[in-house]
């Protein structure tokens, strides 16, 4: 019923840019926050960026100043603009939709909510 579909991944050289998209379809019961996670081989999944319904954003320290999260509500699409990419940014990137408990807000690159839906992921590879 609800589907999150990521796109925009690919292979770039260090210093390059990519823009990831996450198209949402279906009926969301409650969604207050959207975010991007990534997982590299042999590493745990980590939150990269998040944005709530009030437009508040949060980023992982290592991507601050390089990545920008945004959303187009009319298109039901979430974006992640990634500039000055580094080899350590290589990972599968996933988008997530979360509901936020009262008083919760994004921090540290994550929504801090209850995860409702995940996308299937899109591969980003950055070569040196």
JSON list of N, CA and C in Angstrom, two decimals, residues 18-22 32-37 47-53 55-60 63-72 77-83 93-98 106-107 109-111:
[
{"chain": "A", "resi": 18, "resn": "UNK", "atom": "N", "xyz": [25.71, 14.13, -6.39]},
{"chain": "A", "resi": 18, "resn": "UNK", "atom": "CA", "xyz": [24.56, 13.32, -6.77]},
{"chain": "A", "resi": 18, "resn": "UNK", "atom": "C", "xyz": [23.34, 13.87, -6.05]},
{"chain": "A", "resi": 19, "resn": "UNK", "atom": "N", "xyz": [22.18, 13.68, -6.65]},
{"chain": "A", "resi": 19, "resn": "UNK", "atom": "CA", "xyz": [20.94, 14.01, -5.96]},
{"chain": "A", "resi": 19, "resn": "UNK", "atom": "C", "xyz": [20.06, 12.77, -5.91]},
{"chain": "A", "resi": 20, "resn": "UNK", "atom": "N", "xyz": [19.79, 12.34, -4.70]},
{"chain": "A", "resi": 20, "resn": "UNK", "atom": "CA", "xyz": [18.91, 11.20, -4.49]},
{"chain": "A", "resi": 20, "resn": "UNK", "atom": "C", "xyz": [17.47, 11.67, -4.36]},
{"chain": "A", "resi": 21, "resn": "UNK", "atom": "N", "xyz": [16.57, 10.87, -4.86]},
{"chain": "A", "resi": 21, "resn": "UNK", "atom": "CA", "xyz": [15.14, 11.14, -4.73]},
{"chain": "A", "resi": 21, "resn": "UNK", "atom": "C", "xyz": [14.46, 9.95, -4.08]},
{"chain": "A", "resi": 22, "resn": "UNK", "atom": "N", "xyz": [13.40, 10.24, -3.35]},
{"chain": "A", "resi": 22, "resn": "UNK", "atom": "CA", "xyz": [12.59, 9.19, -2.74]},
{"chain": "A", "resi": 22, "resn": "UNK", "atom": "C", "xyz": [11.13, 9.55, -3.01]},
{"chain": "A", "resi": 32, "resn": "UNK", "atom": "N", "xyz": [5.37, 12.27, 10.16]},
{"chain": "A", "resi": 32, "resn": "UNK", "atom": "CA", "xyz": [5.79, 13.59, 10.61]},
{"chain": "A", "resi": 32, "resn": "UNK", "atom": "C", "xyz": [7.22, 13.91, 10.21]},
{"chain": "A", "resi": 33, "resn": "UNK", "atom": "N", "xyz": [7.95, 12.89, 9.80]},
{"chain": "A", "resi": 33, "resn": "UNK", "atom": "CA", "xyz": [9.37, 13.10, 9.54]},
{"chain": "A", "resi": 33, "resn": "UNK", "atom": "C", "xyz": [9.85, 12.13, 8.47]},
{"chain": "A", "resi": 34, "resn": "UNK", "atom": "N", "xyz": [10.72, 12.60, 7.61]},
{"chain": "A", "resi": 34, "resn": "UNK", "atom": "CA", "xyz": [11.33, 11.76, 6.59]},
{"chain": "A", "resi": 34, "resn": "UNK", "atom": "C", "xyz": [12.84, 11.86, 6.74]},
{"chain": "A", "resi": 35, "resn": "UNK", "atom": "N", "xyz": [13.51, 10.79, 6.42]},
{"chain": "A", "resi": 35, "resn": "UNK", "atom": "CA", "xyz": [14.96, 10.81, 6.58]},
{"chain": "A", "resi": 35, "resn": "UNK", "atom": "C", "xyz": [15.68, 9.92, 5.60]},
{"chain": "A", "resi": 36, "resn": "UNK", "atom": "N", "xyz": [17.00, 10.06, 5.61]},
{"chain": "A", "resi": 36, "resn": "UNK", "atom": "CA", "xyz": [17.89, 9.22, 4.81]},
{"chain": "A", "resi": 36, "resn": "UNK", "atom": "C", "xyz": [18.86, 8.49, 5.74]},
{"chain": "A", "resi": 37, "resn": "UNK", "atom": "N", "xyz": [18.99, 7.20, 5.52]},
{"chain": "A", "resi": 37, "resn": "UNK", "atom": "CA", "xyz": [19.98, 6.38, 6.20]},
{"chain": "A", "resi": 37, "resn": "UNK", "atom": "C", "xyz": [20.93, 5.84, 5.14]},
{"chain": "A", "resi": 47, "resn": "UNK", "atom": "N", "xyz": [22.03, 7.07, 10.37]},
{"chain": "A", "resi": 47, "resn": "UNK", "atom": "CA", "xyz": [21.21, 8.17, 9.88]},
{"chain": "A", "resi": 47, "resn": "UNK", "atom": "C", "xyz": [22.08, 9.27, 9.30]},
{"chain": "A", "resi": 48, "resn": "UNK", "atom": "N", "xyz": [21.65, 9.80, 8.18]},
{"chain": "A", "resi": 48, "resn": "UNK", "atom": "CA", "xyz": [22.41, 10.82, 7.47]},
{"chain": "A", "resi": 48, "resn": "UNK", "atom": "C", "xyz": [21.76, 12.19, 7.58]},
{"chain": "A", "resi": 49, "resn": "UNK", "atom": "N", "xyz": [20.47, 12.25, 7.35]},
{"chain": "A", "resi": 49, "resn": "UNK", "atom": "CA", "xyz": [19.75, 13.53, 7.37]},
{"chain": "A", "resi": 49, "resn": "UNK", "atom": "C", "xyz": [18.28, 13.27, 7.59]},
{"chain": "A", "resi": 50, "resn": "UNK", "atom": "N", "xyz": [17.61, 14.25, 8.20]},
{"chain": "A", "resi": 50, "resn": "UNK", "atom": "CA", "xyz": [16.19, 14.12, 8.48]},
{"chain": "A", "resi": 50, "resn": "UNK", "atom": "C", "xyz": [15.52, 15.48, 8.36]},
{"chain": "A", "resi": 51, "resn": "UNK", "atom": "N", "xyz": [14.22, 15.45, 8.05]},
{"chain": "A", "resi": 51, "resn": "UNK", "atom": "CA", "xyz": [13.43, 16.69, 7.96]},
{"chain": "A", "resi": 51, "resn": "UNK", "atom": "C", "xyz": [12.03, 16.40, 8.47]},
{"chain": "A", "resi": 52, "resn": "UNK", "atom": "N", "xyz": [11.52, 17.26, 9.34]},
{"chain": "A", "resi": 52, "resn": "UNK", "atom": "CA", "xyz": [10.18, 17.02, 9.87]},
{"chain": "A", "resi": 52, "resn": "UNK", "atom": "C", "xyz": [9.16, 17.92, 9.17]},
{"chain": "A", "resi": 53, "resn": "UNK", "atom": "N", "xyz": [7.91, 17.80, 9.58]},
{"chain": "A", "resi": 53, "resn": "UNK", "atom": "CA", "xyz": [6.84, 18.52, 8.91]},
{"chain": "A", "resi": 53, "resn": "UNK", "atom": "C", "xyz": [6.96, 20.03, 9.07]},
{"chain": "A", "resi": 55, "resn": "UNK", "atom": "N", "xyz": [9.74, 21.53, 8.77]},
{"chain": "A", "resi": 55, "resn": "UNK", "atom": "CA", "xyz": [10.91, 21.94, 7.99]},
{"chain": "A", "resi": 55, "resn": "UNK", "atom": "C", "xyz": [12.22, 21.93, 8.75]},
{"chain": "A", "resi": 56, "resn": "UNK", "atom": "N", "xyz": [12.17, 21.44, 10.00]},
{"chain": "A", "resi": 56, "resn": "UNK", "atom": "CA", "xyz": [13.41, 21.37, 10.76]},
{"chain": "A", "resi": 56, "resn": "UNK", "atom": "C", "xyz": [14.26, 20.23, 10.23]},
{"chain": "A", "resi": 57, "resn": "UNK", "atom": "N", "xyz": [15.53, 20.49, 10.07]},
{"chain": "A", "resi": 57, "resn": "UNK", "atom": "CA", "xyz": [16.44, 19.50, 9.51]},
{"chain": "A", "resi": 57, "resn": "UNK", "atom": "C", "xyz": [17.54, 19.15, 10.50]},
{"chain": "A", "resi": 58, "resn": "UNK", "atom": "N", "xyz": [18.13, 18.00, 10.29]},
{"chain": "A", "resi": 58, "resn": "UNK", "atom": "CA", "xyz": [19.25, 17.57, 11.10]},
{"chain": "A", "resi": 58, "resn": "UNK", "atom": "C", "xyz": [20.17, 16.71, 10.24]},
{"chain": "A", "resi": 59, "resn": "UNK", "atom": "N", "xyz": [21.47, 16.80, 10.49]},
{"chain": "A", "resi": 59, "resn": "UNK", "atom": "CA", "xyz": [22.45, 16.09, 9.68]},
{"chain": "A", "resi": 59, "resn": "UNK", "atom": "C", "xyz": [23.48, 15.37, 10.53]},
{"chain": "A", "resi": 60, "resn": "UNK", "atom": "N", "xyz": [23.97, 14.27, 10.01]},
{"chain": "A", "resi": 60, "resn": "UNK", "atom": "CA", "xyz": [25.12, 13.60, 10.58]},
{"chain": "A", "resi": 60, "resn": "UNK", "atom": "C", "xyz": [26.30, 14.56, 10.48]},
{"chain": "A", "resi": 63, "resn": "UNK", "atom": "N", "xyz": [28.49, 14.93, 7.31]},
{"chain": "A", "resi": 63, "resn": "UNK", "atom": "CA", "xyz": [27.94, 15.39, 6.03]},
{"chain": "A", "resi": 63, "resn": "UNK", "atom": "C", "xyz": [27.47, 16.84, 6.09]},
{"chain": "A", "resi": 64, "resn": "UNK", "atom": "N", "xyz": [27.56, 17.44, 7.25]},
{"chain": "A", "resi": 64, "resn": "UNK", "atom": "CA", "xyz": [27.14, 18.84, 7.37]},
{"chain": "A", "resi": 64, "resn": "UNK", "atom": "C", "xyz": [27.94, 19.73, 6.43]},
{"chain": "A", "resi": 65, "resn": "UNK", "atom": "N", "xyz": [27.21, 20.62, 5.77]},
{"chain": "A", "resi": 65, "resn": "UNK", "atom": "CA", "xyz": [27.85, 21.51, 4.81]},
{"chain": "A", "resi": 65, "resn": "UNK", "atom": "C", "xyz": [28.02, 20.92, 3.42]},
{"chain": "A", "resi": 66, "resn": "UNK", "atom": "N", "xyz": [27.80, 19.61, 3.30]},
{"chain": "A", "resi": 66, "resn": "UNK", "atom": "CA", "xyz": [27.94, 18.94, 1.99]},
{"chain": "A", "resi": 66, "resn": "UNK", "atom": "C", "xyz": [26.60, 18.38, 1.49]},
{"chain": "A", "resi": 67, "resn": "UNK", "atom": "N", "xyz": [25.76, 17.92, 2.39]},
{"chain": "A", "resi": 67, "resn": "UNK", "atom": "CA", "xyz": [24.48, 17.31, 2.03]},
{"chain": "A", "resi": 67, "resn": "UNK", "atom": "C", "xyz": [23.35, 18.25, 2.42]},
{"chain": "A", "resi": 68, "resn": "UNK", "atom": "N", "xyz": [22.29, 18.24, 1.63]},
{"chain": "A", "resi": 68, "resn": "UNK", "atom": "CA", "xyz": [21.10, 19.02, 1.93]},
{"chain": "A", "resi": 68, "resn": "UNK", "atom": "C", "xyz": [19.86, 18.17, 1.70]},
{"chain": "A", "resi": 69, "resn": "UNK", "atom": "N", "xyz": [19.03, 18.07, 2.73]},
{"chain": "A", "resi": 69, "resn": "UNK", "atom": "CA", "xyz": [17.78, 17.32, 2.62]},
{"chain": "A", "resi": 69, "resn": "UNK", "atom": "C", "xyz": [16.65, 18.31, 2.34]},
{"chain": "A", "resi": 70, "resn": "UNK", "atom": "N", "xyz": [15.73, 17.92, 1.49]},
{"chain": "A", "resi": 70, "resn": "UNK", "atom": "CA", "xyz": [14.59, 18.78, 1.19]},
{"chain": "A", "resi": 70, "resn": "UNK", "atom": "C", "xyz": [13.44, 17.89, 0.74]},
{"chain": "A", "resi": 71, "resn": "UNK", "atom": "N", "xyz": [12.26, 18.49, 0.66]},
{"chain": "A", "resi": 71, "resn": "UNK", "atom": "CA", "xyz": [11.11, 17.71, 0.20]},
{"chain": "A", "resi": 71, "resn": "UNK", "atom": "C", "xyz": [10.18, 18.59, -0.61]},
{"chain": "A", "resi": 72, "resn": "UNK", "atom": "N", "xyz": [9.50, 17.96, -1.53]},
{"chain": "A", "resi": 72, "resn": "UNK", "atom": "CA", "xyz": [8.48, 18.63, -2.34]},
{"chain": "A", "resi": 72, "resn": "UNK", "atom": "C", "xyz": [7.16, 17.94, -2.01]},
{"chain": "A", "resi": 77, "resn": "UNK", "atom": "N", "xyz": [7.81, 13.83, -2.73]},
{"chain": "A", "resi": 77, "resn": "UNK", "atom": "CA", "xyz": [9.17, 13.38, -3.00]},
{"chain": "A", "resi": 77, "resn": "UNK", "atom": "C", "xyz": [10.15, 14.01, -2.02]},
{"chain": "A", "resi": 78, "resn": "UNK", "atom": "N", "xyz": [11.04, 13.18, -1.53]},
{"chain": "A", "resi": 78, "resn": "UNK", "atom": "CA", "xyz": [12.12, 13.60, -0.63]},
{"chain": "A", "resi": 78, "resn": "UNK", "atom": "C", "xyz": [13.41, 13.60, -1.43]},
{"chain": "A", "resi": 79, "resn": "UNK", "atom": "N", "xyz": [14.28, 14.55, -1.16]},
{"chain": "A", "resi": 79, "resn": "UNK", "atom": "CA", "xyz": [15.54, 14.65, -1.88]},
{"chain": "A", "resi": 79, "resn": "UNK", "atom": "C", "xyz": [16.72, 14.67, -0.91]},
{"chain": "A", "resi": 80, "resn": "UNK", "atom": "N", "xyz": [17.87, 14.28, -1.43]},
{"chain": "A", "resi": 80, "resn": "UNK", "atom": "CA", "xyz": [19.12, 14.45, -0.72]},
{"chain": "A", "resi": 80, "resn": "UNK", "atom": "C", "xyz": [20.16, 14.91, -1.75]},
{"chain": "A", "resi": 81, "resn": "UNK", "atom": "N", "xyz": [20.51, 16.18, -1.68]},
{"chain": "A", "resi": 81, "resn": "UNK", "atom": "CA", "xyz": [21.55, 16.71, -2.54]},
{"chain": "A", "resi": 81, "resn": "UNK", "atom": "C", "xyz": [22.89, 16.46, -1.87]},
{"chain": "A", "resi": 82, "resn": "UNK", "atom": "N", "xyz": [23.77, 15.77, -2.55]},
{"chain": "A", "resi": 82, "resn": "UNK", "atom": "CA", "xyz": [25.06, 15.41, -1.98]},
{"chain": "A", "resi": 82, "resn": "UNK", "atom": "C", "xyz": [26.16, 16.02, -2.82]},
{"chain": "A", "resi": 83, "resn": "UNK", "atom": "N", "xyz": [26.91, 16.92, -2.22]},
{"chain": "A", "resi": 83, "resn": "UNK", "atom": "CA", "xyz": [28.01, 17.60, -2.90]},
{"chain": "A", "resi": 83, "resn": "UNK", "atom": "C", "xyz": [29.34, 17.22, -2.26]},
{"chain": "A", "resi": 93, "resn": "UNK", "atom": "N", "xyz": [21.91, 3.88, 0.17]},
{"chain": "A", "resi": 93, "resn": "UNK", "atom": "CA", "xyz": [21.14, 4.93, 0.83]},
{"chain": "A", "resi": 93, "resn": "UNK", "atom": "C", "xyz": [19.66, 4.57, 0.81]},
{"chain": "A", "resi": 94, "resn": "UNK", "atom": "N", "xyz": [19.04, 4.68, 1.98]},
{"chain": "A", "resi": 94, "resn": "UNK", "atom": "CA", "xyz": [17.63, 4.34, 2.15]},
{"chain": "A", "resi": 94, "resn": "UNK", "atom": "C", "xyz": [16.85, 5.55, 2.64]},
{"chain": "A", "resi": 95, "resn": "UNK", "atom": "N", "xyz": [15.64, 5.70, 2.18]},
{"chain": "A", "resi": 95, "resn": "UNK", "atom": "CA", "xyz": [14.78, 6.71, 2.78]},
{"chain": "A", "resi": 95, "resn": "UNK", "atom": "C", "xyz": [13.80, 6.02, 3.74]},
{"chain": "A", "resi": 96, "resn": "UNK", "atom": "N", "xyz": [13.35, 6.78, 4.71]},
{"chain": "A", "resi": 96, "resn": "UNK", "atom": "CA", "xyz": [12.49, 6.25, 5.76]},
{"chain": "A", "resi": 96, "resn": "UNK", "atom": "C", "xyz": [11.43, 7.28, 6.11]},
{"chain": "A", "resi": 97, "resn": "UNK", "atom": "N", "xyz": [10.25, 6.81, 6.43]},
{"chain": "A", "resi": 97, "resn": "UNK", "atom": "CA", "xyz": [9.16, 7.67, 6.89]},
{"chain": "A", "resi": 97, "resn": "UNK", "atom": "C", "xyz": [8.85, 7.30, 8.34]},
{"chain": "A", "resi": 98, "resn": "UNK", "atom": "N", "xyz": [8.76, 8.31, 9.21]},
{"chain": "A", "resi": 98, "resn": "UNK", "atom": "CA", "xyz": [8.56, 8.06, 10.63]},
{"chain": "A", "resi": 98, "resn": "UNK", "atom": "C", "xyz": [7.45, 8.93, 11.21]},
{"chain": "A", "resi": 106, "resn": "UNK", "atom": "N", "xyz": [13.96, 16.05, 15.01]},
{"chain": "A", "resi": 106, "resn": "UNK", "atom": "CA", "xyz": [15.17, 15.46, 14.44]},
{"chain": "A", "resi": 106, "resn": "UNK", "atom": "C", "xyz": [16.43, 15.96, 15.13]},
{"chain": "A", "resi": 107, "resn": "UNK", "atom": "N", "xyz": [17.41, 15.08, 15.24]},
{"chain": "A", "resi": 107, "resn": "UNK", "atom": "CA", "xyz": [18.71, 15.46, 15.77]},
{"chain": "A", "resi": 107, "resn": "UNK", "atom": "C", "xyz": [19.72, 14.40, 15.34]},
{"chain": "A", "resi": 109, "resn": "UNK", "atom": "N", "xyz": [21.01, 13.72, 12.66]},
{"chain": "A", "resi": 109, "resn": "UNK", "atom": "CA", "xyz": [20.79, 13.11, 11.36]},
{"chain": "A", "resi": 109, "resn": "UNK", "atom": "C", "xyz": [19.66, 12.11, 11.31]},
{"chain": "A", "resi": 110, "resn": "UNK", "atom": "N", "xyz": [18.89, 11.98, 12.40]},
{"chain": "A", "resi": 110, "resn": "UNK", "atom": "CA", "xyz": [17.77, 11.04, 12.43]},
{"chain": "A", "resi": 110, "resn": "UNK", "atom": "C", "xyz": [16.52, 11.74, 12.94]},
{"chain": "A", "resi": 111, "resn": "UNK", "atom": "N", "xyz": [15.37, 11.12, 12.65]},
{"chain": "A", "resi": 111, "resn": "UNK", "atom": "CA", "xyz": [14.09, 11.71, 13.04]},
{"chain": "A", "resi": 111, "resn": "UNK", "atom": "C", "xyz": [13.80, 11.55, 14.52]}
]
